[in-house]
Short mmCIF file of N, CA, C and O in Angstrom, two decimals:
data_model
loop_
_atom_site.label_atom_id
_atom_site.label_comp_id
_atom_site.label_asym_id
_atom_site.label_seq_id
_atom_site.Cartn_x
_atom_site.Cartn_y
_atom_site.Cartn_z
N MET A 1 8.95 -17.98 5.60
CA MET A 1 8.89 -17.14 4.37
C MET A 1 9.19 -15.71 4.78
O MET A 1 8.58 -15.12 5.61
N ALA A 2 10.25 -15.15 4.11
CA ALA A 2 10.70 -13.78 4.38
C ALA A 2 9.74 -12.73 3.76
O ALA A 2 9.14 -12.99 2.69
N ASP A 3 9.58 -11.62 4.47
CA ASP A 3 8.84 -10.54 4.00
C ASP A 3 9.53 -9.91 2.78
O ASP A 3 10.72 -10.01 2.66
N THR A 4 8.79 -9.26 1.87
CA THR A 4 9.35 -8.47 0.84
C THR A 4 8.88 -6.99 0.97
O THR A 4 7.78 -6.76 1.45
N ALA A 5 9.72 -6.14 0.62
CA ALA A 5 9.38 -4.61 0.73
C ALA A 5 9.72 -3.91 -0.51
O ALA A 5 10.71 -4.17 -1.16
N THR A 6 8.86 -2.97 -0.89
CA THR A 6 9.00 -2.12 -2.09
C THR A 6 8.83 -0.66 -1.52
O THR A 6 7.86 -0.39 -0.87
N SER A 7 9.74 0.19 -1.91
CA SER A 7 9.66 1.56 -1.49
C SER A 7 9.31 2.48 -2.73
O SER A 7 9.85 2.27 -3.81
N LEU A 8 8.34 3.38 -2.52
CA LEU A 8 7.91 4.34 -3.55
C LEU A 8 8.04 5.71 -3.05
O LEU A 8 7.77 6.04 -1.90
N ARG A 9 8.40 6.62 -4.00
CA ARG A 9 8.36 8.01 -3.75
C ARG A 9 7.07 8.57 -4.32
O ARG A 9 6.86 8.47 -5.53
N VAL A 10 6.24 9.11 -3.52
CA VAL A 10 4.82 9.48 -3.88
C VAL A 10 4.73 11.00 -3.66
O VAL A 10 5.12 11.52 -2.59
N TYR A 11 4.12 11.69 -4.66
CA TYR A 11 3.92 13.10 -4.58
C TYR A 11 2.45 13.40 -4.38
O TYR A 11 1.70 12.52 -4.16
N ASP A 12 2.08 14.66 -4.49
CA ASP A 12 0.71 15.00 -4.16
C ASP A 12 -0.26 14.94 -5.34
O ASP A 12 -1.25 15.68 -5.49
N SER A 13 -0.05 13.97 -6.20
CA SER A 13 -1.00 13.58 -7.25
C SER A 13 -1.14 12.07 -7.27
O SER A 13 -0.20 11.35 -6.83
N TRP A 14 -2.29 11.57 -7.53
CA TRP A 14 -2.55 10.14 -7.47
C TRP A 14 -1.56 9.31 -8.34
O TRP A 14 -1.31 9.65 -9.51
N GLN A 15 -1.00 8.25 -7.76
CA GLN A 15 -0.09 7.38 -8.45
C GLN A 15 -0.71 5.96 -8.33
O GLN A 15 -0.99 5.55 -7.27
N GLN A 16 -0.85 5.34 -9.50
CA GLN A 16 -1.36 3.97 -9.51
C GLN A 16 -0.25 2.95 -9.28
O GLN A 16 0.82 3.10 -9.81
N VAL A 17 -0.59 1.99 -8.35
CA VAL A 17 0.37 0.95 -8.07
C VAL A 17 -0.29 -0.39 -8.22
O VAL A 17 -1.36 -0.68 -7.67
N ALA A 18 0.35 -1.22 -9.09
CA ALA A 18 -0.22 -2.60 -9.30
C ALA A 18 0.11 -3.51 -8.14
O ALA A 18 1.23 -3.44 -7.60
N LEU A 19 -0.84 -4.25 -7.71
CA LEU A 19 -0.58 -5.29 -6.62
C LEU A 19 -0.70 -6.58 -7.29
O LEU A 19 -1.75 -7.17 -7.58
N VAL A 20 0.41 -7.22 -7.49
CA VAL A 20 0.51 -8.53 -8.14
C VAL A 20 0.20 -9.54 -6.99
O VAL A 20 0.75 -9.46 -5.89
N GLU A 21 -0.63 -10.46 -7.23
CA GLU A 21 -1.08 -11.50 -6.27
C GLU A 21 0.17 -12.28 -5.86
O GLU A 21 1.03 -12.62 -6.65
N ASP A 22 0.32 -12.50 -4.55
CA ASP A 22 1.42 -13.29 -4.00
C ASP A 22 0.82 -14.25 -2.91
O ASP A 22 0.57 -13.86 -1.83
N ARG A 23 0.53 -15.48 -3.36
CA ARG A 23 -0.14 -16.45 -2.53
C ARG A 23 0.70 -16.77 -1.26
O ARG A 23 0.22 -17.14 -0.26
N LEU A 24 2.06 -16.64 -1.45
CA LEU A 24 2.90 -17.00 -0.25
C LEU A 24 2.98 -15.80 0.75
O LEU A 24 3.38 -16.01 1.89
N ARG A 25 2.70 -14.64 0.27
CA ARG A 25 2.71 -13.41 1.10
C ARG A 25 1.42 -12.59 0.92
O ARG A 25 1.46 -11.51 0.31
N PRO A 26 0.27 -13.05 1.39
CA PRO A 26 -1.00 -12.40 1.09
C PRO A 26 -1.18 -11.16 1.87
O PRO A 26 -2.06 -10.31 1.48
N GLN A 27 -0.53 -10.95 2.99
CA GLN A 27 -0.81 -9.79 3.84
C GLN A 27 0.03 -8.64 3.28
O GLN A 27 1.23 -8.71 2.97
N VAL A 28 -0.65 -7.43 3.20
CA VAL A 28 -0.04 -6.25 2.64
C VAL A 28 -0.07 -5.14 3.74
O VAL A 28 -1.09 -4.97 4.32
N LEU A 29 1.08 -4.54 4.01
CA LEU A 29 1.23 -3.52 5.02
C LEU A 29 1.80 -2.27 4.33
O LEU A 29 2.76 -2.41 3.60
N LEU A 30 1.25 -1.12 4.61
CA LEU A 30 1.76 0.15 4.09
C LEU A 30 2.22 1.02 5.22
O LEU A 30 1.54 1.16 6.25
N ALA A 31 3.35 1.64 5.02
CA ALA A 31 3.91 2.48 6.06
C ALA A 31 4.73 3.64 5.46
O ALA A 31 5.27 3.47 4.37
N SER A 32 4.74 4.77 6.19
CA SER A 32 5.48 5.95 5.70
C SER A 32 5.80 6.88 6.83
O SER A 32 5.11 6.86 7.86
N SER A 33 6.83 7.73 6.64
CA SER A 33 7.08 8.71 7.67
C SER A 33 6.38 10.02 7.43
O SER A 33 6.52 10.95 8.21
N SER A 34 5.61 10.07 6.35
CA SER A 34 4.78 11.26 6.02
C SER A 34 3.34 10.79 5.73
O SER A 34 3.12 9.63 5.33
N ALA A 35 2.40 11.68 5.96
CA ALA A 35 1.01 11.29 5.81
C ALA A 35 0.73 11.06 4.29
O ALA A 35 1.33 11.77 3.39
N PHE A 36 -0.07 10.04 4.00
CA PHE A 36 -0.45 9.88 2.60
C PHE A 36 -1.91 9.33 2.51
O PHE A 36 -2.45 8.88 3.51
N ARG A 37 -2.44 9.41 1.32
CA ARG A 37 -3.82 8.92 1.05
C ARG A 37 -3.70 7.62 0.24
O ARG A 37 -2.85 7.50 -0.59
N LEU A 38 -4.65 6.68 0.53
CA LEU A 38 -4.70 5.45 -0.21
C LEU A 38 -6.12 5.24 -0.67
O LEU A 38 -7.05 5.45 0.06
N ARG A 39 -6.28 4.88 -1.91
CA ARG A 39 -7.62 4.57 -2.47
C ARG A 39 -7.54 3.14 -3.07
O ARG A 39 -6.71 2.86 -3.87
N VAL A 40 -8.43 2.30 -2.52
CA VAL A 40 -8.48 0.90 -2.98
C VAL A 40 -9.95 0.45 -2.97
O VAL A 40 -10.70 0.71 -2.05
N ARG A 41 -10.38 -0.06 -4.12
CA ARG A 41 -11.76 -0.51 -4.26
C ARG A 41 -12.81 0.54 -3.78
O ARG A 41 -13.70 0.25 -3.02
N ASN A 42 -12.64 1.77 -4.26
CA ASN A 42 -13.56 2.87 -3.96
C ASN A 42 -13.59 3.22 -2.47
O ASN A 42 -14.53 3.95 -2.08
N GLN A 43 -12.62 2.85 -1.64
CA GLN A 43 -12.45 3.25 -0.23
C GLN A 43 -11.27 4.16 -0.22
O GLN A 43 -10.24 3.88 -0.73
N LEU A 44 -11.42 5.25 0.58
CA LEU A 44 -10.31 6.28 0.75
C LEU A 44 -9.84 6.12 2.18
O LEU A 44 -10.65 6.15 3.14
N TYR A 45 -8.47 6.11 2.32
CA TYR A 45 -7.90 6.01 3.68
C TYR A 45 -6.85 7.10 3.76
O TYR A 45 -6.17 7.52 2.82
N LEU A 46 -6.77 7.73 4.92
CA LEU A 46 -5.73 8.70 5.32
C LEU A 46 -4.82 8.00 6.30
O LEU A 46 -5.26 7.53 7.35
N VAL A 47 -3.55 7.87 5.92
CA VAL A 47 -2.58 7.14 6.73
C VAL A 47 -1.67 8.10 7.41
O VAL A 47 -1.01 8.92 6.76
N ALA A 48 -1.64 8.06 8.74
CA ALA A 48 -0.83 9.04 9.55
C ALA A 48 0.61 8.55 9.51
O ALA A 48 0.91 7.41 9.34
N PRO A 49 1.57 9.51 9.57
CA PRO A 49 3.02 9.15 9.61
C PRO A 49 3.31 8.17 10.71
O PRO A 49 2.89 8.38 11.84
N GLY A 50 4.11 7.19 10.38
CA GLY A 50 4.51 6.23 11.39
C GLY A 50 3.51 5.29 11.88
O GLY A 50 3.74 4.50 12.77
N ALA A 51 2.31 5.34 11.28
CA ALA A 51 1.24 4.42 11.74
C ALA A 51 1.00 3.47 10.59
O ALA A 51 0.28 3.76 9.56
N PRO A 52 1.52 2.21 10.71
CA PRO A 52 1.32 1.28 9.61
C PRO A 52 -0.13 0.98 9.39
O PRO A 52 -0.96 1.01 10.37
N LEU A 53 -0.56 0.71 8.25
CA LEU A 53 -1.97 0.40 7.87
C LEU A 53 -2.05 -0.97 7.24
O LEU A 53 -1.33 -1.21 6.24
N ALA A 54 -2.86 -1.84 7.75
CA ALA A 54 -3.13 -3.13 7.13
C ALA A 54 -4.57 -3.04 6.63
O ALA A 54 -5.52 -2.79 7.35
N VAL A 55 -4.79 -3.28 5.32
CA VAL A 55 -6.09 -3.20 4.62
C VAL A 55 -6.32 -4.51 3.95
O VAL A 55 -5.39 -5.18 3.54
N ASP A 56 -7.58 -4.98 3.87
CA ASP A 56 -7.87 -6.13 3.14
C ASP A 56 -7.85 -5.84 1.66
O ASP A 56 -8.71 -5.18 1.17
N PHE A 57 -6.77 -6.32 1.04
CA PHE A 57 -6.48 -6.05 -0.37
C PHE A 57 -7.10 -7.16 -1.24
O PHE A 57 -6.81 -7.21 -2.43
N ALA A 58 -7.85 -8.08 -0.63
CA ALA A 58 -8.37 -9.24 -1.46
C ALA A 58 -9.13 -8.77 -2.63
O ALA A 58 -9.97 -7.93 -2.58
N GLY A 59 -8.76 -9.30 -3.79
CA GLY A 59 -9.44 -8.90 -5.04
C GLY A 59 -8.95 -7.67 -5.67
O GLY A 59 -9.31 -7.29 -6.74
N ALA A 60 -8.08 -6.93 -4.98
CA ALA A 60 -7.58 -5.66 -5.52
C ALA A 60 -6.27 -5.88 -6.30
O ALA A 60 -5.33 -6.43 -5.75
N SER A 61 -6.27 -5.48 -7.54
CA SER A 61 -5.04 -5.63 -8.32
C SER A 61 -4.36 -4.27 -8.55
O SER A 61 -3.23 -4.20 -9.06
N LEU A 62 -4.99 -3.19 -8.16
CA LEU A 62 -4.51 -1.83 -8.32
C LEU A 62 -4.96 -1.00 -7.15
O LEU A 62 -6.08 -1.06 -6.69
N VAL A 63 -4.00 -0.21 -6.66
CA VAL A 63 -4.30 0.80 -5.60
C VAL A 63 -3.80 2.13 -6.11
O VAL A 63 -2.95 2.21 -7.02
N GLU A 64 -4.22 3.22 -5.49
CA GLU A 64 -3.76 4.56 -5.83
C GLU A 64 -3.28 5.24 -4.53
O GLU A 64 -3.94 5.11 -3.47
N ILE A 65 -2.17 5.88 -4.67
CA ILE A 65 -1.43 6.45 -3.45
C ILE A 65 -1.10 7.87 -3.82
O ILE A 65 -0.63 8.13 -4.90
N LYS A 66 -1.26 8.82 -2.91
CA LYS A 66 -0.73 10.19 -3.05
C LYS A 66 -0.34 10.75 -1.70
O LYS A 66 -0.91 10.47 -0.67
N ALA A 67 0.67 11.56 -1.73
CA ALA A 67 1.12 12.35 -0.49
C ALA A 67 0.09 13.28 -0.11
O ALA A 67 -0.53 13.92 -1.01
N VAL A 68 -0.05 13.59 1.14
CA VAL A 68 -0.95 14.64 1.60
C VAL A 68 -0.33 16.00 1.20
O VAL A 68 -1.01 16.88 0.77
N SER A 69 0.96 16.10 1.41
CA SER A 69 1.63 17.38 1.07
C SER A 69 3.05 17.01 0.64
O SER A 69 3.73 16.23 1.35
N GLY A 70 3.53 17.55 -0.48
CA GLY A 70 4.93 17.38 -0.88
C GLY A 70 5.21 15.91 -1.26
O GLY A 70 4.60 15.34 -2.13
N LEU A 71 6.20 15.30 -0.54
CA LEU A 71 6.69 14.01 -0.87
C LEU A 71 6.47 13.02 0.27
O LEU A 71 6.68 13.40 1.43
N ALA A 72 6.11 11.84 -0.03
CA ALA A 72 6.03 10.72 0.91
C ALA A 72 6.75 9.51 0.45
O ALA A 72 6.54 9.16 -0.73
N GLU A 73 7.59 8.95 1.24
CA GLU A 73 8.19 7.68 0.91
C GLU A 73 7.41 6.53 1.55
O GLU A 73 7.35 6.43 2.77
N VAL A 74 6.71 5.82 0.74
CA VAL A 74 5.80 4.84 1.18
C VAL A 74 6.45 3.42 0.97
O VAL A 74 6.95 3.09 -0.09
N SER A 75 6.41 2.57 2.05
CA SER A 75 6.91 1.18 1.87
C SER A 75 5.65 0.28 1.82
O SER A 75 4.73 0.40 2.62
N ILE A 76 5.74 -0.63 0.88
CA ILE A 76 4.67 -1.71 0.69
C ILE A 76 5.40 -2.98 1.09
O ILE A 76 6.31 -3.41 0.43
N ILE A 77 4.85 -3.56 2.19
CA ILE A 77 5.56 -4.77 2.71
C ILE A 77 4.53 -5.90 2.52
O ILE A 77 3.39 -5.81 2.94
N ARG A 78 5.07 -7.05 1.90
CA ARG A 78 4.26 -8.23 1.72
C ARG A 78 4.77 -9.25 2.76
O ARG A 78 5.95 -9.50 2.89
N SER A 79 3.79 -9.88 3.43
CA SER A 79 4.11 -10.83 4.47
C SER A 79 3.27 -12.09 4.47
O SER A 79 2.13 -12.02 3.95
N ALA A 80 3.83 -13.19 4.86
CA ALA A 80 3.03 -14.44 4.99
C ALA A 80 1.94 -14.32 5.99
O ALA A 80 0.90 -14.90 5.90
N GLY A 81 2.17 -13.56 7.01
CA GLY A 81 1.20 -13.34 8.04
C GLY A 81 0.58 -14.56 8.67
O GLY A 81 -0.58 -14.64 9.01
N GLY A 82 1.37 -15.64 8.77
CA GLY A 82 0.99 -16.88 9.38
C GLY A 82 0.26 -17.75 8.44
O GLY A 82 -0.36 -18.79 8.77
N ALA A 83 0.11 -17.41 7.12
CA ALA A 83 -0.54 -18.17 6.14
C ALA A 83 0.13 -19.51 5.87
O ALA A 83 1.36 -19.49 5.97
N GLN A 84 -0.55 -20.53 5.52
CA GLN A 84 0.04 -21.78 5.20
C GLN A 84 0.32 -21.85 3.72
O GLN A 84 -0.61 -21.53 2.90
N PRO A 85 1.46 -22.23 3.23
CA PRO A 85 1.75 -22.33 1.79
C PRO A 85 0.91 -23.47 1.13
O PRO A 85 0.45 -24.39 1.78
#
C-alpha cells in the first residue's frame, strides 16, 4: 500500500485540518522545514524543523496547525505502517 501525502501552507494563526479516517493507512506523520504547533485532542505539540512527528491520532477527526513564525509548509503523510488490510 503506497503512502499518500498532502502539503499545506500554514501561517501563524490556527488552521483546522480534517483527518478523514483511512483504515488502509492508519499511521499519520507530520513534517515541515519550519517549526509549527499542532493541537490534537487538547494536547499541544511543538514540532521542530526537519523532525517528523508521529502522534496517535486515533479517534481524532480534526487537528489544528499553525506556524511558529511566518509560513510553514507542512506535509501530512498517511502510511499503512505495517497494518494488515
